PDB file of N, CA, C and O in Angstrom:
ATOM      1  N   MET A   7      84.130  75.224 104.604  1.00  0.00           N
ATOM      2  CA  MET A   7      84.144  75.857 103.304  1.00  0.00           C
ATOM      3  C   MET A   7      82.717  76.283 102.968  1.00  0.00           C
ATOM      4  O   MET A   7      81.773  75.537 103.181  1.00  0.00           O
ATOM      5  N   TRP A   8      82.579  77.457 102.402  1.00  0.00           N
ATOM      6  CA  TRP A   8      81.287  78.027 102.038  1.00  0.00           C
ATOM      7  C   TRP A   8      81.190  78.153 100.524  1.00  0.00           C
ATOM      8  O   TRP A   8      82.194  78.421  99.869  1.00  0.00           O
ATOM      9  N   VAL A   9      79.995  77.959 100.000  1.00  0.00           N
ATOM     10  CA  VAL A   9      79.775  78.100  98.560  1.00  0.00           C
ATOM     11  C   VAL A   9      78.635  79.081  98.311  1.00  0.00           C
ATOM     12  O   VAL A   9      77.708  79.195  99.116  1.00  0.00           O
ATOM     13  N   GLU A  10      78.748  79.781  97.193  1.00  0.00           N
ATOM     14  CA  GLU A  10      77.705  80.726  96.813  1.00  0.00           C
ATOM     15  C   GLU A  10      76.427  79.963  96.487  1.00  0.00           C
ATOM     16  O   GLU A  10      76.444  78.983  95.746  1.00  0.00           O
ATOM     17  N   PHE A  11      75.312  80.417  97.053  1.00  0.00           N
ATOM     18  CA  PHE A  11      74.041  79.757  96.776  1.00  0.00           C
ATOM     19  C   PHE A  11      73.045  80.677  96.085  1.00  0.00           C
ATOM     20  O   PHE A  11      72.343  80.274  95.175  1.00  0.00           O
ATOM     21  N   LYS A  12      72.978  81.926  96.501  1.00  0.00           N
ATOM     22  CA  LYS A  12      71.963  82.832  95.977  1.00  0.00           C
ATOM     23  C   LYS A  12      72.487  84.255  95.999  1.00  0.00           C
ATOM     24  O   LYS A  12      73.284  84.612  96.846  1.00  0.00           O
ATOM     25  N   ARG A  13      72.024  85.065  95.055  1.00  0.00           N
ATOM     26  CA  ARG A  13      72.344  86.490  95.051  1.00  0.00           C
ATOM     27  C   ARG A  13      71.098  87.274  95.420  1.00  0.00           C
ATOM     28  O   ARG A  13      69.999  86.916  95.024  1.00  0.00           O
ATOM     29  N   ALA A  14      71.305  88.342  96.175  1.00  0.00           N
ATOM     30  CA  ALA A  14      70.199  89.199  96.605  1.00  0.00           C
ATOM     31  C   ALA A  14      70.502  90.636  96.190  1.00  0.00           C
ATOM     32  O   ALA A  14      71.641  91.089  96.313  1.00  0.00           O
ATOM     33  N   PRO A  15      69.494  91.369  95.712  1.00  0.00           N
ATOM     34  CA  PRO A  15      69.724  92.721  95.198  1.00  0.00           C
ATOM     35  C   PRO A  15      69.945  93.792  96.268  1.00  0.00           C
ATOM     36  O   PRO A  15      70.296  94.919  95.942  1.00  0.00           O
ATOM     37  N   SER A  16      69.761  93.440  97.549  1.00  0.00           N
ATOM     38  CA  SER A  16      69.946  94.427  98.617  1.00  0.00           C
ATOM     39  C   SER A  16      70.276  93.716  99.925  1.00  0.00           C
ATOM     40  O   SER A  16      70.086  92.502 100.058  1.00  0.00           O
ATOM     41  N   LEU A  17      70.724  94.494 100.893  1.00  0.00           N
ATOM     42  CA  LEU A  17      71.052  93.945 102.205  1.00  0.00           C
ATOM     43  C   LEU A  17      69.806  93.357 102.870  1.00  0.00           C
ATOM     44  O   LEU A  17      69.860  92.288 103.475  1.00  0.00           O
ATOM     45  N   MET A  18      68.676  94.038 102.741  1.00  0.00           N
ATOM     46  CA  MET A  18      67.452  93.547 103.368  1.00  0.00           C
ATOM     47  C   MET A  18      67.056  92.172 102.828  1.00  0.00           C
ATOM     48  O   MET A  18      66.706  91.276 103.599  1.00  0.00           O
ATOM     49  N   MET A  19      67.130  91.987 101.523  1.00  0.00           N
ATOM     50  CA  MET A  19      66.785  90.696 100.928  1.00  0.00           C
ATOM     51  C   MET A  19      67.787  89.621 101.347  1.00  0.00           C
ATOM     52  O   MET A  19      67.401  88.488 101.637  1.00  0.00           O
ATOM     53  N   ALA A  20      69.066  89.970 101.392  1.00  0.00           N
ATOM     54  CA  ALA A  20      70.090  89.006 101.807  1.00  0.00           C
ATOM     55  C   ALA A  20      69.855  88.561 103.246  1.00  0.00           C
ATOM     56  O   ALA A  20      69.946  87.374 103.563  1.00  0.00           O
ATOM     57  N   GLU A  21      69.531  89.510 104.119  1.00  0.00           N
ATOM     58  CA  GLU A  21      69.262  89.161 105.506  1.00  0.00           C
ATOM     59  C   GLU A  21      68.000  88.308 105.622  1.00  0.00           C
ATOM     60  O   GLU A  21      67.927  87.418 106.475  1.00  0.00           O
ATOM     61  N   MET A  22      67.012  88.559 104.771  1.00  0.00           N
ATOM     62  CA  MET A  22      65.803  87.750 104.777  1.00  0.00           C
ATOM     63  C   MET A  22      66.124  86.304 104.430  1.00  0.00           C
ATOM     64  O   MET A  22      65.692  85.377 105.108  1.00  0.00           O
ATOM     65  N   TRP A  23      66.929  86.090 103.371  1.00  0.00           N
ATOM     66  CA  TRP A  23      67.309  84.727 102.988  1.00  0.00           C
ATOM     67  C   TRP A  23      68.141  84.074 104.080  1.00  0.00           C
ATOM     68  O   TRP A  23      67.938  82.912 104.425  1.00  0.00           O
ATOM     69  N   LYS A  24      69.072  84.826 104.663  1.00  0.00           N
ATOM     70  CA  LYS A  24      69.917  84.292 105.735  1.00  0.00           C
ATOM     71  C   LYS A  24      69.055  83.855 106.916  1.00  0.00           C
ATOM     72  O   LYS A  24      69.218  82.752 107.451  1.00  0.00           O
ATOM     73  N   ASP A  25      68.123  84.697 107.323  1.00  0.00           N
ATOM     74  CA  ASP A  25      67.243  84.359 108.445  1.00  0.00           C
ATOM     75  C   ASP A  25      66.366  83.148 108.132  1.00  0.00           C
ATOM     76  O   ASP A  25      66.116  82.306 108.997  1.00  0.00           O
ATOM     77  N   THR A  26      65.893  83.050 106.894  1.00  0.00           N
ATOM     78  CA  THR A  26      65.066  81.917 106.485  1.00  0.00           C
ATOM     79  C   THR A  26      65.843  80.614 106.596  1.00  0.00           C
ATOM     80  O   THR A  26      65.351  79.629 107.154  1.00  0.00           O
ATOM     81  N   PHE A  27      67.067  80.601 106.060  1.00  0.00           N
ATOM     82  CA  PHE A  27      67.881  79.386 106.125  1.00  0.00           C
ATOM     83  C   PHE A  27      68.225  79.027 107.568  1.00  0.00           C
ATOM     84  O   PHE A  27      68.152  77.866 107.969  1.00  0.00           O
ATOM     85  N   GLU A  28      68.606  80.021 108.360  1.00  0.00           N
ATOM     86  CA  GLU A  28      69.013  79.746 109.730  1.00  0.00           C
ATOM     87  C   GLU A  28      67.831  79.319 110.596  1.00  0.00           C
ATOM     88  O   GLU A  28      68.013  78.537 111.537  1.00  0.00           O
ATOM     89  N   ALA A  29      66.633  79.796 110.297  1.00  0.00           N
ATOM     90  CA  ALA A  29      65.449  79.354 111.035  1.00  0.00           C
ATOM     91  C   ALA A  29      65.184  77.863 110.819  1.00  0.00           C
ATOM     92  O   ALA A  29      64.591  77.197 111.670  1.00  0.00           O
ATOM     93  N   GLU A  30      65.654  77.341 109.685  1.00  0.00           N
ATOM     94  CA  GLU A  30      65.502  75.915 109.382  1.00  0.00           C
ATOM     95  C   GLU A  30      66.728  75.106 109.805  1.00  0.00           C
ATOM     96  O   GLU A  30      66.844  73.930 109.482  1.00  0.00           O
ATOM     97  N   GLY A  31      67.672  75.754 110.488  1.00  0.00           N
ATOM     98  CA  GLY A  31      68.834  75.052 111.009  1.00  0.00           C
ATOM     99  C   GLY A  31      70.027  74.988 110.071  1.00  0.00           C
ATOM    100  O   GLY A  31      70.985  74.256 110.337  1.00  0.00           O
ATOM    101  N   LEU A  32      69.996  75.750 108.983  1.00  0.00           N
ATOM    102  CA  LEU A  32      71.112  75.761 108.028  1.00  0.00           C
ATOM    103  C   LEU A  32      71.925  77.040 108.212  1.00  0.00           C
ATOM    104  O   LEU A  32      71.416  78.136 107.985  1.00  0.00           O
ATOM    105  N   PRO A  33      73.185  76.932 108.646  1.00  0.00           N
ATOM    106  CA  PRO A  33      73.992  78.139 108.793  1.00  0.00           C
ATOM    107  C   PRO A  33      74.184  78.816 107.440  1.00  0.00           C
ATOM    108  O   PRO A  33      74.227  78.150 106.403  1.00  0.00           O
ATOM    109  N   SER A  34      74.300  80.131 107.455  1.00  0.00           N
ATOM    110  CA  SER A  34      74.541  80.862 106.208  1.00  0.00           C
ATOM    111  C   SER A  34      75.294  82.143 106.517  1.00  0.00           C
ATOM    112  O   SER A  34      75.344  82.590 107.664  1.00  0.00           O
ATOM    113  N   ARG A  35      75.881  82.701 105.475  1.00  0.00           N
ATOM    114  CA  ARG A  35      76.627  83.954 105.578  1.00  0.00           C
ATOM    115  C   ARG A  35      76.245  84.835 104.408  1.00  0.00           C
ATOM    116  O   ARG A  35      75.853  84.339 103.352  1.00  0.00           O
ATOM    117  N   ILE A  36      76.401  86.141 104.591  1.00  0.00           N
ATOM    118  CA  ILE A  36      76.173  87.072 103.490  1.00  0.00           C
ATOM    119  C   ILE A  36      77.379  87.993 103.352  1.00  0.00           C
ATOM    120  O   ILE A  36      77.980  88.383 104.346  1.00  0.00           O
ATOM    121  N   LEU A  37      77.727  88.283 102.110  1.00  0.00           N
ATOM    122  CA  LEU A  37      78.806  89.220 101.815  1.00  0.00           C
ATOM    123  C   LEU A  37      78.455  89.979 100.544  1.00  0.00           C
ATOM    124  O   LEU A  37      77.854  89.408  99.629  1.00  0.00           O
ATOM    125  N   PRO A  38      78.848  91.265 100.473  1.00  0.00           N
ATOM    126  CA  PRO A  38      78.590  92.014  99.240  1.00  0.00           C
ATOM    127  C   PRO A  38      79.409  91.447  98.083  1.00  0.00           C
ATOM    128  O   PRO A  38      80.527  90.967  98.274  1.00  0.00           O
ATOM    129  N   VAL A  39      78.863  91.524  96.894  1.00  0.00           N
ATOM    130  CA  VAL A  39      79.541  91.028  95.694  1.00  0.00           C
ATOM    131  C   VAL A  39      80.889  91.724  95.508  1.00  0.00           C
ATOM    132  O   VAL A  39      81.877  91.098  95.143  1.00  0.00           O
ATOM    133  N   ASP A  40      80.940  93.022  95.787  1.00  0.00           N
ATOM    134  CA  ASP A  40      82.157  93.801  95.565  1.00  0.00           C
ATOM    135  C   ASP A  40      83.084  93.856  96.771  1.00  0.00           C
ATOM    136  O   ASP A  40      84.010  94.654  96.808  1.00  0.00           O
ATOM    137  N   GLY A  41      82.841  93.033  97.777  1.00  0.00           N
ATOM    138  CA  GLY A  41      83.717  92.971  98.940  1.00  0.00           C
ATOM    139  C   GLY A  41      83.210  93.812 100.104  1.00  0.00           C
ATOM    140  O   GLY A  41      82.294  94.617  99.966  1.00  0.00           O
ATOM    141  N   ILE A  42      83.839  93.626 101.245  1.00  0.00           N
ATOM    142  CA  ILE A  42      83.427  94.284 102.487  1.00  0.00           C
ATOM    143  C   ILE A  42      83.367  95.811 102.363  1.00  0.00           C
ATOM    144  O   ILE A  42      82.430  96.424 102.868  1.00  0.00           O
ATOM    145  N   PRO A  43      84.303  96.480 101.699  1.00  0.00           N
ATOM    146  CA  PRO A  43      84.211  97.939 101.609  1.00  0.00           C
ATOM    147  C   PRO A  43      82.943  98.428 100.895  1.00  0.00           C
ATOM    148  O   PRO A  43      82.529  99.571 101.077  1.00  0.00           O
ATOM    149  N   ALA A  44      82.313  97.570 100.115  1.00  0.00           N
ATOM    150  CA  ALA A  44      81.111  97.964  99.374  1.00  0.00           C
ATOM    151  C   ALA A  44      79.837  97.710 100.169  1.00  0.00           C
ATOM    152  O   ALA A  44      78.739  97.852  99.642  1.00  0.00           O
ATOM    153  N   TRP A  45      79.954  97.334 101.438  1.00  0.00           N
ATOM    154  CA  TRP A  45      78.786  96.999 102.260  1.00  0.00           C
ATOM    155  C   TRP A  45      77.881  98.221 102.389  1.00  0.00           C
ATOM    156  O   TRP A  45      78.268  99.251 102.921  1.00  0.00           O
ATOM    157  N   SER A  46      76.674  98.126 101.876  1.00  0.00           N
ATOM    158  CA  SER A  46      75.677  99.185 102.012  1.00  0.00           C
ATOM    159  C   SER A  46      74.297  98.579 101.817  1.00  0.00           C
ATOM    160  O   SER A  46      74.165  97.435 101.378  1.00  0.00           O
ATOM    161  N   GLU A  47      73.282  99.344 102.105  1.00  0.00           N
ATOM    162  CA  GLU A  47      71.903  98.861 101.979  1.00  0.00           C
ATOM    163  C   GLU A  47      71.549  98.474 100.542  1.00  0.00           C
ATOM    164  O   GLU A  47      70.724  97.605 100.316  1.00  0.00           O
ATOM    165  N   THR A  48      72.162  99.135  99.574  1.00  0.00           N
ATOM    166  CA  THR A  48      71.782  98.925  98.176  1.00  0.00           C
ATOM    167  C   THR A  48      72.748  98.047  97.391  1.00  0.00           C
ATOM    168  O   THR A  48      72.555  97.829  96.199  1.00  0.00           O
ATOM    169  N   ALA A  49      73.777  97.540  98.048  1.00  0.00           N
ATOM    170  CA  ALA A  49      74.739  96.666  97.363  1.00  0.00           C
ATOM    171  C   ALA A  49      74.108  95.314  97.065  1.00  0.00           C
ATOM    172  O   ALA A  49      73.189  94.877  97.744  1.00  0.00           O
ATOM    173  N   THR A  50      74.610  94.651  96.039  1.00  0.00           N
ATOM    174  CA  THR A  50      74.189  93.280  95.750  1.00  0.00           C
ATOM    175  C   THR A  50      74.979  92.349  96.659  1.00  0.00           C
ATOM    176  O   THR A  50      76.191  92.502  96.813  1.00  0.00           O
ATOM    177  N   PHE A  51      74.278  91.373  97.251  1.00  0.00           N
ATOM    178  CA  PHE A  51      74.900  90.460  98.201  1.00  0.00           C
ATOM    179  C   PHE A  51      74.829  89.024  97.703  1.00  0.00           C
ATOM    180  O   PHE A  51      73.947  88.663  96.932  1.00  0.00           O
ATOM    181  N   ILE A  52      75.771  88.229  98.188  1.00  0.00           N
ATOM    182  CA  ILE A  52      75.781  86.795  97.918  1.00  0.00           C
ATOM    183  C   ILE A  52      75.464  86.088  99.231  1.00  0.00           C
ATOM    184  O   ILE A  52      76.015  86.429 100.280  1.00  0.00           O
ATOM    185  N   VAL A  53      74.567  85.127  99.163  1.00  0.00           N
ATOM    186  CA  VAL A  53      74.238  84.301 100.329  1.00  0.00           C
ATOM    187  C   VAL A  53      75.023  83.001 100.183  1.00  0.00           C
ATOM    188  O   VAL A  53      74.927  82.329  99.150  1.00  0.00           O
ATOM    189  N   TYR A  54      75.815  82.681 101.183  1.00  0.00           N
ATOM    190  CA  TYR A  54      76.636  81.481 101.175  1.00  0.00           C
ATOM    191  C   TYR A  54      76.053  80.438 102.129  1.00  0.00           C
ATOM    192  O   TYR A  54      75.516  80.795 103.179  1.00  0.00           O
ATOM    193  N   VAL A  55      76.183  79.180 101.753  1.00  0.00           N
ATOM    194  CA  VAL A  55      75.808  78.052 102.613  1.00  0.00           C
ATOM    195  C   VAL A  55      77.001  77.104 102.675  1.00  0.00           C
ATOM    196  O   VAL A  55      77.884  77.151 101.814  1.00  0.00           O
ATOM    197  N   PRO A  56      77.042  76.234 103.681  1.00  0.00           N
ATOM    198  CA  PRO A  56      78.172  75.298 103.775  1.00  0.00           C
ATOM    199  C   PRO A  56      78.242  74.366 102.562  1.00  0.00           C
ATOM    200  O   PRO A  56      77.218  73.900 102.059  1.00  0.00           O
ATOM    201  N   LYS A  57      79.467  74.096 102.115  1.00  0.00           N
ATOM    202  CA  LYS A  57      79.673  73.197 100.987  1.00  0.00           C
ATOM    203  C   LYS A  57      79.116  71.816 101.338  1.00  0.00           C
ATOM    204  O   LYS A  57      79.323  71.303 102.431  1.00  0.00           O
ATOM    205  N   GLY A  58      78.389  71.239 100.391  1.00  0.00           N
ATOM    206  CA  GLY A  58      77.788  69.941 100.599  1.00  0.00           C
ATOM    207  C   GLY A  58      76.393  70.014 101.195  1.00  0.00           C
ATOM    208  O   GLY A  58      75.721  69.001 101.333  1.00  0.00           O
ATOM    209  N   ARG A  59      75.941  71.209 101.559  1.00  0.00           N
ATOM    210  CA  ARG A  59      74.615  71.375 102.146  1.00  0.00           C
ATOM    211  C   ARG A  59      73.691  72.172 101.227  1.00  0.00           C
ATOM    212  O   ARG A  59      72.613  72.596 101.628  1.00  0.00           O
ATOM    213  N   GLU A  60      74.114  72.352  99.964  1.00  0.00           N
ATOM    214  CA  GLU A  60      73.297  73.111  99.016  1.00  0.00           C
ATOM    215  C   GLU A  60      71.928  72.473  98.831  1.00  0.00           C
ATOM    216  O   GLU A  60      70.929  73.164  98.669  1.00  0.00           O
ATOM    217  N   HIS A  61      71.885  71.134  98.883  1.00  0.00           N
ATOM    218  CA  HIS A  61      70.613  70.441  98.712  1.00  0.00           C
ATOM    219  C   HIS A  61      69.629  70.780  99.828  1.00  0.00           C
ATOM    220  O   HIS A  61      68.421  70.819  99.609  1.00  0.00           O
ATOM    221  N   VAL A  62      70.147  71.062 101.007  1.00  0.00           N
ATOM    222  CA  VAL A  62      69.284  71.455 102.123  1.00  0.00           C
ATOM    223  C   VAL A  62      68.683  72.832 101.845  1.00  0.00           C
ATOM    224  O   VAL A  62      67.483  73.041 102.041  1.00  0.00           O
ATOM    225  N   ALA A  63      69.498  73.761 101.342  1.00  0.00           N
ATOM    226  CA  ALA A  63      69.005  75.091 101.000  1.00  0.00           C
ATOM    227  C   ALA A  63      67.956  75.014  99.900  1.00  0.00           C
ATOM    228  O   ALA A  63      66.931  75.704  99.941  1.00  0.00           O
ATOM    229  N   GLU A  64      68.182  74.153  98.908  1.00  0.00           N
ATOM    230  CA  GLU A  64      67.206  73.989  97.832  1.00  0.00           C
ATOM    231  C   GLU A  64      65.890  73.432  98.364  1.00  0.00           C
ATOM    232  O   GLU A  64      64.820  73.859  97.939  1.00  0.00           O
ATOM    233  N   GLU A  65      65.964  72.509  99.304  1.00  0.00           N
ATOM    234  CA  GLU A  65      64.751  71.950  99.906  1.00  0.00           C
ATOM    235  C   GLU A  65      63.993  73.017 100.688  1.00  0.00           C
ATOM    236  O   GLU A  65      62.767  73.060 100.653  1.00  0.00           O
ATOM    237  N   ILE A  66      64.711  73.863 101.391  1.00  0.00           N
ATOM    238  CA  ILE A  66      64.071  74.965 102.129  1.00  0.00           C
ATOM    239  C   ILE A  66      63.336  75.875 101.156  1.00  0.00           C
ATOM    240  O   ILE A  66      62.196  76.282 101.407  1.00  0.00           O
ATOM    241  N   LEU A  67      63.969  76.195 100.029  1.00  0.00           N
ATOM    242  CA  LEU A  67      63.311  77.042  99.028  1.00  0.00           C
ATOM    243  C   LEU A  67      62.075  76.375  98.449  1.00  0.00           C
ATOM    244  O   LEU A  67      61.071  77.047  98.189  1.00  0.00           O
ATOM    245  N   ARG A  68      62.125  75.071  98.263  1.00  0.00           N
ATOM    246  CA  ARG A  68      60.955  74.350  97.728  1.00  0.00           C
ATOM    247  C   ARG A  68      59.766  74.414  98.682  1.00  0.00           C
ATOM    248  O   ARG A  68      58.619  74.403  98.254  1.00  0.00           O
ATOM    249  N   LYS A  69      60.058  74.467  99.982  1.00  0.00           N
ATOM    250  CA  LYS A  69      58.993  74.512 100.969  1.00  0.00           C
ATOM    251  C   LYS A  69      58.276  75.859 101.011  1.00  0.00           C
ATOM    252  O   LYS A  69      57.163  75.945 101.514  1.00  0.00           O
ATOM    253  N   LEU A  70      58.902  76.907 100.484  1.00  0.00           N
ATOM    254  CA  LEU A  70      58.289  78.241 100.533  1.00  0.00           C
ATOM    255  C   LEU A  70      57.158  78.381  99.572  1.00  0.00           C
ATOM    256  O   LEU A  70      56.977  78.171  98.542  1.00  0.00           O
TER     257      LEU A  70
END
């Protein structure tokens, strides 16, 4: 199960957050707020992390 952790204003920012989390060993996913058909460079995206691992994502953000 995945839970919403962060919103990103563009695909580039979402991919940056995804890469940051995954570099620290935390799997993540990104999806556009308006669904797959809305996938574009300028769409707003949601970064998802595994349920129960939100504290790990928060710790990664604290380290930045």
